Amino acid sequence: MKTVAVLVGSLRKDSINRKFAEALAKLAAGKLNFKFVEIGDLPLYNEDLWDNVPASVLRMKAEVEAADAVLFVTPEYNRMLSPALKNAADWGSRPYGKSSWLGKPSAVVGTTPGTTGSAAGQQSMKMLATILGTVQLGQPEVYFVWKPELFDATGTLVEPTAKAFLTSWVDAFANLIDAVAKEPVPA
Ligand SMILES: Cc1cc2nc3c(=O)[nH]c(=O)nc-3n(C[C@H](O)[C@H](O)[C@H](O)COP(=O)(O)O)c2cc1C
């Protein structure tokens, strides 16, 4: 089964984006293996740190590189992606010529309690995922409006319409990952 490195842009423990990512992992079970990658321990990007590179940076890069694909789960902060994701993206893109992202199938999702479902935040993450050289899933787009009643007490998504839609997203992402595995994009 293909593995997906999951990077969640919110660092807080009650993050709805983390809960959403965990619900997606359950929905994808048997099709895709989601592996959560810690990004909260990365220092703010500083070129000087490559002289004595932090273990967290090497770990994050290794975990991304070992995965078949990457999923960016972004909250919306002032209509943009989270700084934690931008920071992880920058670390992963260096050293020059040794990017961890190049050619990886990717997808961007996110959720907000408000009605826009993180759409504006995702646009900047999608632009970034393109610039990183990932092969990005275009459709379906997932602008998820967070409503606790869609989930049961274990965090499993139970509402049928949302479940069917997100299952179609899992299938589309799995298809993209398979297609890129068969026909890798030249780096
Ligand atoms: C600094 C900051 C900026 C925010 N900006 C937006 C925004 O532009 N649009 C929006 O819908 N929600 C915005 N929110 C609200 C977040 O969507 C909400 O706090 C959400 O729960 C954050 O995701 P998390 O629960 O995964 O941490 C903002 C929250 C913070 C802390």
Tab-separated table of C-alpha atoms in Angstrom, residues 151-156:
chain	number	residue	atom	x	y	z
A	151	PHE	CA	-18.055	13.023	13.491
A	152	ASP	CA	-18.695	10.426	16.160
A	153	ALA	CA	-17.042	10.347	19.613
A	154	THR	CA	-13.958	8.584	18.206
A	155	GLY	CA	-13.421	11.266	15.549
A	156	THR	CA	-14.668	9.079	12.720
